[in-house]
PDB file of C-alpha atoms in Angstrom:
ATOM      1  CA  MET A1495       1.079   7.123 -10.797  1.00 74.00           C
ATOM      2  CA  ILE A1496      -0.271   4.655  -8.228  1.00 80.00           C
ATOM      3  CA  LEU A1497      -2.071   2.676 -10.935  1.00 84.00           C
ATOM      4  CA  ILE A1498       1.118   2.485 -13.009  1.00 85.00           C
ATOM      5  CA  MET A1499       3.100   1.217 -10.008  1.00 79.00           C
ATOM      6  CA  LEU A1500       0.412  -1.365  -9.292  1.00 74.00           C
ATOM      7  CA  CYS A1501       0.452  -2.595 -12.893  1.00 78.00           C
ATOM      8  CA  MET A1502       4.252  -2.860 -12.905  1.00 77.00           C
ATOM      9  CA  THR A1503       4.230  -4.684  -9.568  1.00 73.00           C
ATOM     10  CA  HIS A1504       1.566  -7.053 -10.860  1.00 70.00           C
ATOM     11  CA  SER A1505       3.677  -7.837 -13.920  1.00 77.00           C
ATOM     12  CA  ILE A1506       6.912  -8.356 -11.972  1.00 76.00           C
ATOM     13  CA  LEU A1507       5.733 -10.177  -8.860  1.00 67.00           C
ATOM     14  CA  GLY A1508       2.496 -11.718 -10.086  1.00 73.00           C
ATOM     15  CA  SER A1509      -1.037 -11.500  -8.696  1.00 71.00           C
ATOM     16  CA  ARG A1510      -0.256 -12.585  -5.116  1.00 76.00           C
ATOM     17  CA  GLY A1511       2.871 -10.441  -4.864  1.00 73.00           C
ATOM     18  CA  ALA A1512       1.022  -7.446  -6.280  1.00 73.00           C
ATOM     19  CA  ILE A1513      -1.760  -7.790  -3.704  1.00 80.00           C
ATOM     20  CA  LEU A1514       0.734  -7.937  -0.835  1.00 82.00           C
ATOM     21  CA  HIS A1515       2.689  -4.979  -2.216  1.00 78.00           C
ATOM     22  CA  TRP A1516      -0.542  -3.018  -2.770  1.00 82.00           C
ATOM     23  CA  ARG A1517      -1.513  -3.532   0.893  1.00 87.00           C
ATOM     24  CA  ARG A1518       1.847  -2.091   1.949  1.00 88.00           C
ATOM     25  CA  LEU A1519       1.337   0.930  -0.304  1.00 83.00           C
ATOM     26  CA  GLU A1520      -2.185   1.346   1.075  1.00 86.00           C
ATOM     27  CA  ARG A1521      -0.844   1.501   4.634  1.00 89.00           C
ATOM     28  CA  LEU A1522       1.756   4.100   3.638  1.00 84.00           C
ATOM     29  CA  ILE A1523      -0.841   6.218   1.830  1.00 77.00           C
ATOM     30  CA  VAL A1524      -3.423   5.980   4.612  1.00 71.00           C
TER      31      VAL A1524
END
């Protein structure tokens, strides 16, 4: 599920946006 969300975020926001969003998700998960 996380990988799917990351792929969708990457498609919608682009590479930079996806990286920033991924960091936020990482903080929530950890």
